[in-house]
Amino acid sequence: MSNEKKLEIIRHSLSHILATAVIELYPEAKLAIGPAIDNGFYYDIDFGEQKIGDAELKALEKKMEHLLKQNIKFERSEMPIDEAIAKEKLAGQIYKQELIEDLKKSGETSVSYYASGKFTDLCKGPHIENTNEIAKGSWKLNKVAGAYWRGDEKNKMLTRIYGLAFSTKEELDNYLTMLAEAEKRDHRKLGKELGLFIFSDLVGPGLPIYTEKGAIVRREIINYSNTLQRSIGYQEVHTPNITKADLFKVSGHYEKYKEDMLRVVSNYTDEEYFLKPMNCPQHTQIYASQTRSYRDLPIRISDFANLYRDEKPGELSGLTRLRCFCQDDGHCFCREDQIKEEFVAVLGIIKQAMKTYEMSYNVRLSLWDENKKEKYLGDAATWEKSQKILEEILIENNISYYKAEGEAAIYGPKMDLISKDSLGREWQISTIQLDFIMPQRFGLTFIDSDGKEKTPVMIHRAIVGSPERFMGILIEHYAGNFPAWLAPVQVKILAVGEGHIEYCEELAKKFKSEEVRVEIDANNETVGNKTRKAVNEKIPYILVVGDNEIASGKLAVRERGSREAKEMEFADLVKIIKKTI
Ligand SMILES: [Zn+2]
Ligand SMILES: [Zn+2]
């Protein structure tokens, strides 16, 4: 058994022990479900009138510890389904009863139970054999939240108790340290402190407004992606944000993706319009606007148009999930014999980007789910062909990868880059996708060397994905300490007294003419206060200007992270800053 599988079983077994503790302390509680999840487990419970706060959580944790020490065995048993329904009914366990009734409807004739001590829970298993397999100090209960029965807001709100669980105490401790650090770095908190973006109730959830400073960071991310993609032949286009439904009917999004699109109503027509959730369908129209020959290919298009997705308001969070964002999106229309070269070129610039942002990554080959063919467009033969091509590219270029079934796009398989930030958290950022289907649906063609009409292949790709979401990730990755090239303010000049302001302004002008982003603090405060403020703003270079600096013509430069100022010539500092850019 893999370590991962074993850990999952431990996590799920802990949820049973939690339920055991709950029933001992609150015999009237009604249990719903208790699965293992990433990093731990939870159990949904109906406590009736009883409120579960920190004190109750502590008491439950104590009870669990006590139970675990008794080396409780997990024992499986089977029960005829009607007997199980009667048993749960008698015990007043209405949620378990409902679950078993559903199993009966789907044709089951018996169910399995797992006993752990005096408590027995409906469960498919598997479980550990004995609680002594759980390492001491490797788990804890960490929070309580509300959750609707079966995730449906029409149902009753239950209490969800979350626990964390790892293989060892050390792993749990590391995870807790990481959580505490992540909380300090939370981009929603830091974004506000650094004045990068705001949300307004009048504008709406998931629709951030970038301030001057946030707009600079966003623009720098976009500019860098643009520089990279231009280097491999992508040319930027500009496209409208709304589109007739007809376009999405041809692309297939209307059929498979309508729930996630925002509808637009016109005063002048009954035609259906949507805010676009992606650029690809429109880009096919650029391709289709001319007759193409095999010599014209590849055609490479990039676009930073705003995109809109109708995310559930409850799932929106800071910049990581938005209803309005853009992407460093690109589409390449090419011949089949050009696929490999195009993929390798894109992988090259993605690699460069990850190096610049100081992130490591793994490549995931995202395949379709053969058992859910209805979720995808196109036939099995096309899917097999395109999946094989992607795997060949990875093997031929010695790129290590892992496969993930069911992670493909609706029109084709993908290579996704799963990047790791400075806290070791994983993010899906870059993607390259192969698509034989959309060009067919739009009837795109080119005249091949033999004079025959053929269908081009479409490659969809993104370098950092959405610059807005990536900004959120970067804020946490850098803990707000943007490298100078990304920092909204690169140099802050602090005037010691009123008599020094004029000189500061001249100096600022010189920086601006070198395209360095500079700000002056001329407030009537002590230098100590001004320095503290600039440090909190995480400015890469802080300059203090007083009599000495004016007399010597040199700069007193305090670099971020250092406590002392260094004497430097203006030209040398500009050189240092430009080097990072
Ligand atoms: Zn179980
Ligand atoms: Zn696309």
Coordinates of C-alpha atoms and ligand atoms in Angstrom, one line a residue:
M1 CA 0.0 0.0 0.0
S2 CA 1.3 3.5 -0.9
N3 CA 2.0 5.9 1.9
E4 CA -0.6 8.2 0.5
K5 CA -3.3 5.5 0.6
K6 CA -2.3 4.5 4.1
L7 CA -2.5 8.1 5.3
E8 CA -6.0 8.5 3.7
I9 CA -7.1 5.4 5.6
I10 CA -5.7 6.9 8.9
R11 CA -7.5 10.2 8.2
H12 CA -10.8 8.5 7.6
S13 CA -10.3 6.2 10.7
L14 CA -9.8 9.3 12.8
S15 CA -13.2 10.6 11.5
H16 CA -14.7 7.5 13.0
I17 CA -12.9 8.1 16.3
L18 CA -14.2 11.7 16.2
A19 CA -17.8 10.3 15.8
T20 CA -17.2 7.9 18.6
A21 CA -16.2 10.8 20.9
V22 CA -19.2 12.8 19.8
I23 CA -21.6 10.0 20.6
E24 CA -20.0 9.5 24.0
L25 CA -20.3 13.2 24.9
Y26 CA -23.5 14.0 23.0
P27 CA -25.6 10.9 22.8
E28 CA -28.4 12.8 21.0
A29 CA -26.1 13.9 18.1
K30 CA -27.1 12.8 14.6
L31 CA -24.2 11.8 12.4
A32 CA -24.1 12.5 8.7
I33 CA -20.8 11.8 6.8
G34 CA -17.1 11.7 7.7
P35 CA -14.6 11.5 4.8
A36 CA -10.9 11.9 4.6
I37 CA -9.8 15.1 2.8
D38 CA -6.5 16.8 1.9
N39 CA -4.5 17.2 5.1
G40 CA -7.1 15.6 7.3
F41 CA -10.7 14.7 7.7
Y42 CA -14.1 16.1 8.8
Y43 CA -17.4 14.9 10.1
D44 CA -20.8 16.5 9.5
I45 CA -22.9 16.3 12.6
D46 CA -26.4 17.6 13.6
F47 CA -25.9 18.7 17.3
G48 CA -29.5 20.0 17.6
E49 CA -29.4 23.0 19.9
Q50 CA -25.8 22.3 21.2
K51 CA -23.3 24.9 20.0
I52 CA -19.7 23.6 19.3
G53 CA -17.1 26.2 20.1
D54 CA -13.4 26.1 21.0
A55 CA -14.1 24.6 24.5
E56 CA -16.2 21.8 23.1
L57 CA -13.6 21.1 20.4
K58 CA -10.9 20.8 23.1
A59 CA -13.1 18.4 25.0
L60 CA -13.8 16.3 21.9
E61 CA -10.0 16.2 21.2
K62 CA -9.3 15.0 24.8
K63 CA -11.9 12.3 24.4
M64 CA -10.4 11.2 21.1
E65 CA -6.9 11.0 22.7
H66 CA -8.4 8.9 25.5
L67 CA -10.0 6.5 23.0
L68 CA -6.9 6.2 20.9
K69 CA -4.9 5.1 23.9
Q70 CA -7.1 2.1 24.4
N71 CA -5.8 0.5 21.2
I72 CA -9.3 0.1 19.7
K73 CA -9.8 -2.4 16.9
F74 CA -11.8 -1.6 13.8
E75 CA -14.1 -4.5 13.0
R76 CA -16.2 -4.9 9.8
S77 CA -19.6 -6.5 9.7
E78 CA -22.4 -6.9 7.1
M79 CA -26.1 -6.3 7.6
P80 CA -29.1 -6.9 5.3
I81 CA -30.2 -3.5 4.1
D82 CA -33.7 -3.5 5.6
E83 CA -32.4 -4.4 9.0
A84 CA -29.9 -1.5 8.7
I85 CA -32.6 1.0 7.9
A86 CA -34.7 -0.2 10.9
K87 CA -31.6 0.0 13.1
E88 CA -30.8 3.6 12.1
K89 CA -34.5 4.6 12.4
L90 CA -34.7 3.2 15.9
A91 CA -31.6 5.1 16.9
G92 CA -33.0 8.3 15.4
Q93 CA -30.0 8.5 13.0
I94 CA -32.0 10.1 10.2
Y95 CA -29.1 11.0 8.0
K96 CA -27.6 7.5 8.0
Q97 CA -31.1 6.2 7.4
E98 CA -31.4 8.4 4.3
L99 CA -28.0 7.3 3.1
I100 CA -29.0 3.6 3.4
E101 CA -32.4 4.2 1.8
D102 CA -30.5 5.6 -1.2
L103 CA -28.2 2.6 -1.3
K104 CA -31.3 0.4 -1.4
K105 CA -32.8 2.4 -4.3
S106 CA -29.6 1.9 -6.2
G107 CA -30.0 -1.9 -5.8
E108 CA -27.8 -2.7 -2.8
T109 CA -29.1 -5.6 -0.6
S110 CA -26.7 -5.2 2.3
V111 CA -24.4 -2.6 3.8
S112 CA -21.2 -2.8 5.8
Y113 CA -20.5 -1.4 9.2
Y114 CA -17.3 -0.7 11.0
A115 CA -17.2 -1.0 14.8
S116 CA -14.6 0.9 16.7
G117 CA -15.1 0.2 20.4
K118 CA -18.7 0.8 21.5
F119 CA -19.4 2.8 18.4
T120 CA -20.5 1.3 15.0
D121 CA -20.7 3.4 11.8
L122 CA -22.1 2.7 8.4
C123 CA -19.0 2.6 6.1
K124 CA -17.6 1.0 3.0
G125 CA -14.1 1.0 4.5
P126 CA -11.3 0.3 4.4
H127 CA -9.9 1.1 7.9
I128 CA -6.8 0.6 9.9
E129 CA -6.9 -2.5 12.1
N130 CA -6.1 -0.8 15.3
T131 CA -5.9 2.8 16.6
N132 CA -2.3 2.1 17.7
E133 CA -1.3 2.6 14.0
I134 CA -2.0 6.3 14.5
A135 CA 1.2 8.2 15.6
K136 CA 1.0 10.2 18.8
G137 CA 0.6 13.9 18.2
S138 CA 0.2 13.4 14.4
W139 CA -3.4 14.8 14.3
K140 CA -5.6 17.6 15.9
L141 CA -9.1 19.0 15.6
N142 CA -8.6 22.4 14.0
K143 CA -11.9 24.1 13.2
V144 CA -15.7 24.1 13.1
A145 CA -17.8 25.3 10.2
G146 CA -21.4 25.1 8.9
A147 CA -22.2 22.7 6.1
Y148 CA -25.5 21.9 4.5
W149 CA -26.6 18.3 4.5
R150 CA -25.6 17.0 1.1
G151 CA -24.2 20.4 0.1
D152 CA -27.7 21.6 -0.7
E153 CA -28.7 25.0 0.8
K154 CA -32.4 23.9 1.0
N155 CA -31.3 21.3 3.6
K156 CA -30.5 21.7 7.2
M157 CA -27.2 23.4 8.2
L158 CA -25.0 20.8 10.0
T159 CA -21.8 21.4 12.1
R160 CA -18.7 20.3 10.3
I161 CA -15.8 19.5 12.5
Y162 CA -12.4 19.6 10.8
G163 CA -9.3 17.7 11.8
L164 CA -5.7 17.7 10.5
A165 CA -3.8 14.4 10.3
F166 CA -0.4 13.4 9.1
S167 CA 1.9 10.4 9.3
T168 CA 4.0 11.8 12.0
K169 CA 4.0 14.6 14.6
E170 CA 6.7 16.3 12.8
E171 CA 4.7 16.5 9.6
L172 CA 1.7 18.0 11.5
D173 CA 4.0 20.6 13.1
N174 CA 5.5 21.6 9.8
Y175 CA 2.0 21.9 8.3
L176 CA 0.9 24.1 11.3
T177 CA 4.0 26.3 10.9
M178 CA 3.2 26.6 7.2
L179 CA -0.4 27.5 7.9
A180 CA 0.6 30.2 10.4
E181 CA 3.0 31.7 7.8
A182 CA 0.4 31.5 5.1
E183 CA -2.0 33.4 7.3
K184 CA 0.6 36.1 7.8
R185 CA 1.0 36.3 4.0
D186 CA -2.6 36.1 3.1
H187 CA -2.9 38.1 -0.1
R188 CA -6.2 39.5 0.9
K189 CA -4.7 41.0 4.0
L190 CA -1.4 42.0 2.4
G191 CA -3.1 43.3 -0.7
K192 CA -5.0 45.7 1.5
E193 CA -2.0 46.7 3.6
L194 CA 0.1 47.4 0.5
G195 CA -2.8 49.2 -1.2
L196 CA -2.9 46.9 -4.3
F197 CA -6.6 46.2 -4.8
I198 CA -10.0 46.7 -3.3
F199 CA -13.4 45.1 -3.4
S200 CA -16.6 47.2 -3.4
D201 CA -20.1 46.0 -2.4
L202 CA -21.4 48.4 -5.1
V203 CA -19.3 46.7 -7.8
G204 CA -19.9 43.2 -6.6
P205 CA -18.2 40.0 -5.4
G206 CA -15.3 38.6 -7.4
L207 CA -14.8 41.9 -9.2
P208 CA -11.6 43.4 -7.9
I209 CA -10.6 47.0 -8.5
Y210 CA -6.8 47.5 -8.9
T211 CA -5.4 50.7 -7.4
E212 CA -2.5 52.6 -9.1
K213 CA -0.1 50.3 -7.3
G214 CA -1.9 47.0 -8.0
A215 CA -2.3 48.0 -11.6
I216 CA 1.5 48.4 -11.9
V217 CA 2.1 44.9 -10.6
R218 CA -0.6 43.5 -12.9
R219 CA 0.8 45.4 -15.9
E220 CA 4.4 44.2 -15.2
I221 CA 3.2 40.5 -15.0
I222 CA 1.4 41.0 -18.3
N223 CA 4.3 42.8 -20.0
Y224 CA 6.7 40.0 -19.0
S225 CA 4.3 37.3 -20.3
N226 CA 4.0 39.4 -23.5
T227 CA 7.8 39.7 -23.9
L228 CA 8.1 35.9 -23.5
Q229 CA 5.4 35.0 -25.9
R230 CA 6.6 37.5 -28.5
S231 CA 9.9 35.8 -28.4
I232 CA 8.3 32.7 -29.8
G233 CA 6.2 34.5 -32.4
Y234 CA 2.9 35.2 -30.7
Q235 CA 1.2 38.5 -31.8
E236 CA -1.3 40.3 -29.6
V237 CA -4.9 40.9 -30.8
H238 CA -7.8 42.7 -29.1
T239 CA -11.3 41.2 -28.9
P240 CA -14.7 42.2 -27.5
N241 CA -15.9 41.0 -24.1
I242 CA -19.4 40.0 -25.3
T243 CA -20.3 37.5 -28.0
K244 CA -23.4 36.1 -29.5
A245 CA -24.5 32.7 -28.1
D246 CA -24.1 31.3 -31.7
L247 CA -20.3 31.3 -31.4
F248 CA -20.5 29.2 -28.2
K249 CA -23.1 26.9 -29.9
V250 CA -20.5 26.1 -32.6
S251 CA -17.6 25.8 -30.1
G252 CA -19.6 23.5 -27.8
H253 CA -19.3 25.8 -24.8
Y254 CA -23.1 26.6 -24.9
E255 CA -23.8 22.9 -24.5
K256 CA -21.1 22.0 -21.9
Y257 CA -20.3 25.3 -20.1
K258 CA -23.4 27.4 -20.1
E259 CA -23.9 27.3 -16.4
D260 CA -20.6 29.1 -15.9
M261 CA -21.3 31.9 -18.4
L262 CA -22.9 35.3 -17.6
R263 CA -25.8 36.2 -19.9
V264 CA -26.0 39.7 -21.4
V265 CA -29.4 41.3 -22.4
S266 CA -29.6 43.8 -25.2
N267 CA -32.3 46.5 -25.4
Y268 CA -32.4 46.1 -29.2
T269 CA -32.4 42.5 -30.0
D270 CA -33.7 39.2 -28.7
E271 CA -30.5 37.5 -29.7
E272 CA -28.7 35.8 -26.8
Y273 CA -25.4 37.2 -25.8
F274 CA -22.8 36.1 -23.2
L275 CA -19.8 37.6 -21.6
K276 CA -17.0 35.5 -22.8
P277 CA -15.4 33.0 -20.5
M278 CA -12.5 32.3 -22.8
N279 CA -10.9 33.7 -26.0
C280 CA -10.5 30.6 -28.1
P281 CA -13.8 30.7 -30.0
Q282 CA -13.2 34.3 -31.1
H283 CA -9.7 33.5 -32.2
T284 CA -11.0 30.9 -34.6
Q285 CA -12.7 33.8 -36.3
I286 CA -9.4 35.6 -36.9
Y287 CA -8.0 32.4 -38.4
A288 CA -11.2 32.0 -40.5
S289 CA -11.1 35.6 -41.9
Q290 CA -8.5 34.7 -44.5
T291 CA -7.7 31.7 -46.8
R292 CA -4.6 30.0 -45.2
S293 CA -2.0 28.0 -47.0
Y294 CA 0.3 25.4 -45.3
R295 CA 3.1 28.0 -45.7
D296 CA 1.2 30.5 -43.5
L297 CA 1.1 28.2 -40.5
P298 CA 1.6 28.4 -37.6
I299 CA -0.6 31.4 -36.9
R300 CA 0.1 32.4 -33.3
I301 CA -2.3 34.8 -31.5
S302 CA -2.3 36.2 -27.9
D303 CA -4.9 38.1 -26.1
F304 CA -5.4 39.8 -22.7
A305 CA -9.1 40.5 -23.0
N306 CA -11.2 40.4 -19.8
L307 CA -12.9 37.1 -19.2
Y308 CA -16.0 36.5 -17.1
R309 CA -17.1 33.4 -15.3
D310 CA -20.2 33.1 -13.2
E311 CA -18.6 31.6 -10.1
K312 CA -20.7 30.8 -7.0
P313 CA -20.5 33.9 -4.7
G314 CA -19.7 31.6 -1.8
E315 CA -16.6 30.2 -3.6
L316 CA -15.0 33.6 -4.4
S317 CA -12.0 34.4 -2.4
G318 CA -9.6 37.3 -2.8
L319 CA -7.8 37.1 -6.2
T320 CA -7.6 33.4 -6.4
R321 CA -11.2 32.9 -7.6
L322 CA -12.7 35.8 -9.6
R323 CA -15.6 36.6 -11.8
C324 CA -13.6 39.0 -14.0
F325 CA -10.0 38.4 -14.9
C326 CA -7.8 38.1 -18.0
Q327 CA -5.3 35.4 -19.0
D328 CA -1.9 35.5 -20.8
D329 CA -3.8 33.4 -23.3
G330 CA -2.5 32.3 -26.6
H331 CA -3.7 30.1 -29.5
C332 CA -1.6 28.6 -32.1
F333 CA -3.1 27.2 -35.3
C334 CA -0.7 24.7 -37.0
R335 CA -0.2 21.6 -39.0
E336 CA 0.1 18.3 -37.3
D337 CA 3.8 18.1 -38.2
Q338 CA 4.4 21.4 -36.3
I339 CA 2.7 20.3 -33.0
K340 CA 5.9 19.1 -31.3
E341 CA 8.0 22.1 -32.1
E342 CA 5.2 24.5 -30.9
F343 CA 4.8 22.6 -27.6
V344 CA 8.5 22.6 -27.0
A345 CA 8.8 26.4 -27.6
V346 CA 5.9 27.1 -25.2
L347 CA 7.4 24.8 -22.6
G348 CA 10.7 26.8 -23.0
I349 CA 9.1 30.1 -22.1
I350 CA 7.1 28.6 -19.3
K351 CA 10.3 27.2 -17.8
Q352 CA 11.9 30.7 -18.1
A353 CA 8.9 32.3 -16.4
M354 CA 9.0 29.9 -13.5
K355 CA 12.8 30.5 -13.1
T356 CA 12.2 34.3 -13.0
Y357 CA 9.4 34.0 -10.4
E358 CA 11.6 31.5 -8.4
M359 CA 9.1 28.7 -8.5
S360 CA 9.6 25.0 -8.9
Y361 CA 7.1 22.9 -10.8
N362 CA 5.9 19.4 -11.8
V363 CA 4.4 18.6 -15.2
R364 CA 1.0 16.9 -15.1
L365 CA -0.3 15.1 -18.2
S366 CA -4.0 15.7 -17.9
L367 CA -6.0 13.0 -19.7
W368 CA -9.7 12.4 -20.2
D369 CA -11.8 10.1 -18.1
E370 CA -12.7 7.1 -20.4
N371 CA -15.7 6.3 -18.2
K372 CA -17.2 9.7 -18.6
K373 CA -17.0 10.3 -22.3
E374 CA -20.1 12.4 -22.3
K375 CA -18.2 15.2 -20.6
Y376 CA -15.9 15.7 -23.6
L377 CA -16.2 16.7 -27.3
G378 CA -14.9 14.5 -30.1
D379 CA -14.4 10.8 -30.7
A380 CA -12.2 8.2 -28.9
A381 CA -9.8 7.8 -31.8
T382 CA -9.0 11.6 -31.8
W383 CA -8.5 11.5 -28.0
E384 CA -6.2 8.6 -28.1
K385 CA -4.1 10.2 -30.9
S386 CA -3.7 13.5 -29.2
Q387 CA -2.9 12.0 -25.8
K388 CA -0.2 9.9 -27.4
I389 CA 1.3 12.9 -29.1
L390 CA 1.6 14.8 -25.8
E391 CA 3.1 11.8 -24.0
E392 CA 5.7 11.5 -26.8
I393 CA 6.7 15.1 -26.5
L394 CA 7.3 14.6 -22.8
I395 CA 9.3 11.5 -23.3
E396 CA 11.4 12.8 -26.2
N397 CA 12.3 15.9 -24.2
N398 CA 13.2 14.0 -21.1
I399 CA 10.6 15.8 -19.1
S400 CA 9.4 13.9 -16.0
Y401 CA 5.6 14.0 -15.6
Y402 CA 2.7 12.2 -14.0
K403 CA -0.6 11.3 -15.4
A404 CA -4.0 12.5 -14.2
E405 CA -7.2 11.0 -15.6
G406 CA -10.2 13.2 -15.8
E407 CA -8.2 16.5 -15.8
A408 CA -8.3 17.1 -19.5
A409 CA -10.1 20.1 -21.1
I410 CA -13.5 19.3 -22.8
Y411 CA -11.8 19.5 -26.2
G412 CA -8.4 17.8 -25.6
P413 CA -5.6 16.6 -23.3
K414 CA -3.3 19.1 -21.6
M415 CA 0.1 19.5 -20.1
D416 CA -0.4 21.4 -16.8
L417 CA 2.4 22.8 -14.7
I418 CA 1.8 22.4 -11.0
S419 CA 4.0 25.0 -9.4
K420 CA 5.3 25.2 -5.9
D421 CA 5.4 28.4 -4.0
S422 CA 7.9 29.4 -1.3
L423 CA 5.6 27.7 1.3
G424 CA 5.6 24.5 -0.6
R425 CA 1.9 24.9 -1.6
E426 CA 0.9 23.7 -5.1
W427 CA -0.8 25.9 -7.7
Q428 CA -1.9 25.0 -11.2
I429 CA -0.5 27.9 -13.2
S430 CA 0.6 27.2 -16.7
T431 CA -1.1 25.0 -19.3
I432 CA -0.6 23.8 -22.9
Q433 CA -3.5 22.1 -24.5
L434 CA -3.9 20.2 -27.7
D435 CA -7.2 20.5 -29.6
F436 CA -8.2 18.7 -32.8
I437 CA -11.9 19.4 -32.2
M438 CA -12.5 23.1 -32.1
P439 CA -11.0 23.7 -35.6
Q440 CA -13.2 21.0 -36.9
R441 CA -16.3 22.5 -35.4
F442 CA -15.6 25.9 -36.9
G443 CA -14.7 24.4 -40.3
L444 CA -11.2 25.9 -40.3
T445 CA -9.0 24.8 -43.2
F446 CA -5.7 25.4 -44.9
I447 CA -4.5 24.5 -48.4
D448 CA -1.8 21.9 -47.9
S449 CA 1.2 21.4 -50.2
D450 CA -0.7 18.8 -52.2
G451 CA -3.4 21.4 -53.0
K452 CA -5.9 19.6 -50.7
E453 CA -7.9 21.3 -48.0
K454 CA -7.0 20.2 -44.5
T455 CA -8.0 21.1 -40.9
P456 CA -5.4 22.8 -38.7
V457 CA -4.7 21.8 -35.1
M458 CA -5.3 24.3 -32.3
I459 CA -2.9 24.7 -29.3
H460 CA -4.3 26.6 -26.3
R461 CA -1.7 27.8 -23.9
A462 CA -1.2 30.1 -20.9
I463 CA 2.1 31.0 -19.2
V464 CA 1.1 32.2 -15.8
G465 CA -2.6 31.8 -16.5
S466 CA -4.5 34.8 -15.1
P467 CA -2.2 37.7 -14.2
E468 CA -4.7 38.7 -11.5
R469 CA -4.8 35.3 -9.8
F470 CA -1.1 35.0 -10.2
M471 CA -0.7 38.4 -8.5
G472 CA -2.5 36.9 -5.5
I473 CA -0.2 33.8 -5.6
L474 CA 2.9 36.1 -5.9
I475 CA 1.9 38.3 -3.0
E476 CA 1.9 35.2 -0.8
H477 CA 4.9 33.6 -2.5
Y478 CA 7.0 36.8 -1.9
A479 CA 5.2 37.7 1.4
G480 CA 4.6 41.1 -0.3
N481 CA 8.4 41.6 -0.9
F482 CA 8.1 41.9 -4.7
P483 CA 11.4 41.8 -6.5
A484 CA 12.3 45.3 -7.7
W485 CA 11.1 44.8 -11.3
L486 CA 7.5 44.0 -9.9
A487 CA 7.4 46.4 -7.0
P488 CA 4.9 49.2 -7.5
V489 CA 7.3 51.7 -5.8
Q490 CA 11.0 50.8 -6.4
V491 CA 12.6 53.7 -4.6
K492 CA 11.3 55.8 -1.7
I493 CA 13.0 59.1 -0.9
L494 CA 12.7 60.3 2.7
A495 CA 13.3 64.0 3.2
V496 CA 14.9 64.7 6.6
G497 CA 13.5 68.2 6.9
E498 CA 11.6 70.8 4.9
G499 CA 14.8 72.3 3.5
H500 CA 15.6 69.0 1.8
I501 CA 12.4 68.5 -0.2
E502 CA 13.4 70.5 -3.3
Y503 CA 16.6 68.3 -3.6
C504 CA 14.4 65.2 -3.2
E505 CA 12.1 66.4 -6.0
E506 CA 15.1 66.9 -8.3
L507 CA 16.4 63.4 -7.4
A508 CA 13.0 61.9 -8.1
K509 CA 12.9 63.5 -11.5
K510 CA 16.3 61.9 -12.3
F511 CA 14.9 58.5 -11.3
K512 CA 11.8 59.0 -13.3
S513 CA 13.8 59.8 -16.4
E514 CA 15.5 56.5 -15.9
E515 CA 12.1 54.8 -15.7
V516 CA 12.5 54.0 -12.0
R517 CA 9.2 54.1 -10.0
V518 CA 9.9 56.5 -7.2
E519 CA 7.9 58.2 -4.4
I520 CA 8.9 61.0 -1.9
D521 CA 7.9 61.1 1.7
A522 CA 7.9 64.8 2.6
N523 CA 5.7 64.6 5.6
N524 CA 6.5 66.5 8.7
E525 CA 7.5 63.4 10.7
T526 CA 10.7 62.0 12.1
V527 CA 13.0 60.0 9.8
G528 CA 12.5 57.0 12.1
N529 CA 8.7 57.1 11.5
K530 CA 9.1 57.6 7.8
T531 CA 11.5 54.7 7.6
R532 CA 9.2 52.4 9.5
K533 CA 6.4 53.3 7.1
A534 CA 8.5 52.6 4.1
V535 CA 9.7 49.3 5.5
N536 CA 6.1 48.3 6.1
E537 CA 5.4 49.2 2.5
K538 CA 8.1 46.7 1.6
I539 CA 9.9 49.2 -0.7
P540 CA 13.1 47.6 -2.2
Y541 CA 15.3 50.8 -1.8
I542 CA 14.8 53.5 0.8
L543 CA 16.9 56.7 0.5
V544 CA 17.3 59.3 3.3
V545 CA 18.2 62.8 2.1
G546 CA 19.6 65.4 4.5
D547 CA 22.4 67.9 4.7
N548 CA 25.1 65.2 4.3
E549 CA 23.7 63.7 1.2
I550 CA 23.1 67.1 -0.4
A551 CA 26.7 68.1 0.4
S552 CA 28.3 64.9 -0.9
G553 CA 26.0 64.4 -3.8
K554 CA 25.9 60.7 -2.9
L555 CA 22.9 58.5 -1.8
A556 CA 22.3 56.8 1.5
V557 CA 20.6 53.6 0.3
R558 CA 18.9 51.2 2.6
E559 CA 18.1 48.0 0.8
R560 CA 15.0 46.0 1.9
G561 CA 15.9 43.5 4.5
S562 CA 19.0 45.3 5.7
R563 CA 19.1 47.6 8.7
E564 CA 21.9 49.9 7.6
A565 CA 22.2 52.4 4.8
K566 CA 25.0 52.1 2.2
E567 CA 26.6 55.1 0.5
M568 CA 26.2 54.9 -3.3
E569 CA 26.3 56.9 -6.5
F570 CA 23.1 57.6 -8.3
A571 CA 24.2 55.9 -11.4
D572 CA 25.2 52.7 -9.5
L573 CA 21.8 52.4 -7.9
V574 CA 20.1 52.9 -11.2
K575 CA 22.3 50.2 -12.6
I576 CA 21.4 47.7 -9.8
I577 CA 17.7 48.4 -10.2
K578 CA 17.8 48.0 -14.0
K579 CA 19.7 44.8 -13.7
T580 CA 16.8 43.2 -11.8
I581 CA 14.4 44.5 -14.4
Ligands
ZN1 ZN -15.3 4.5 7.6
ZN2 ZN -8.2 28.5 -25.6

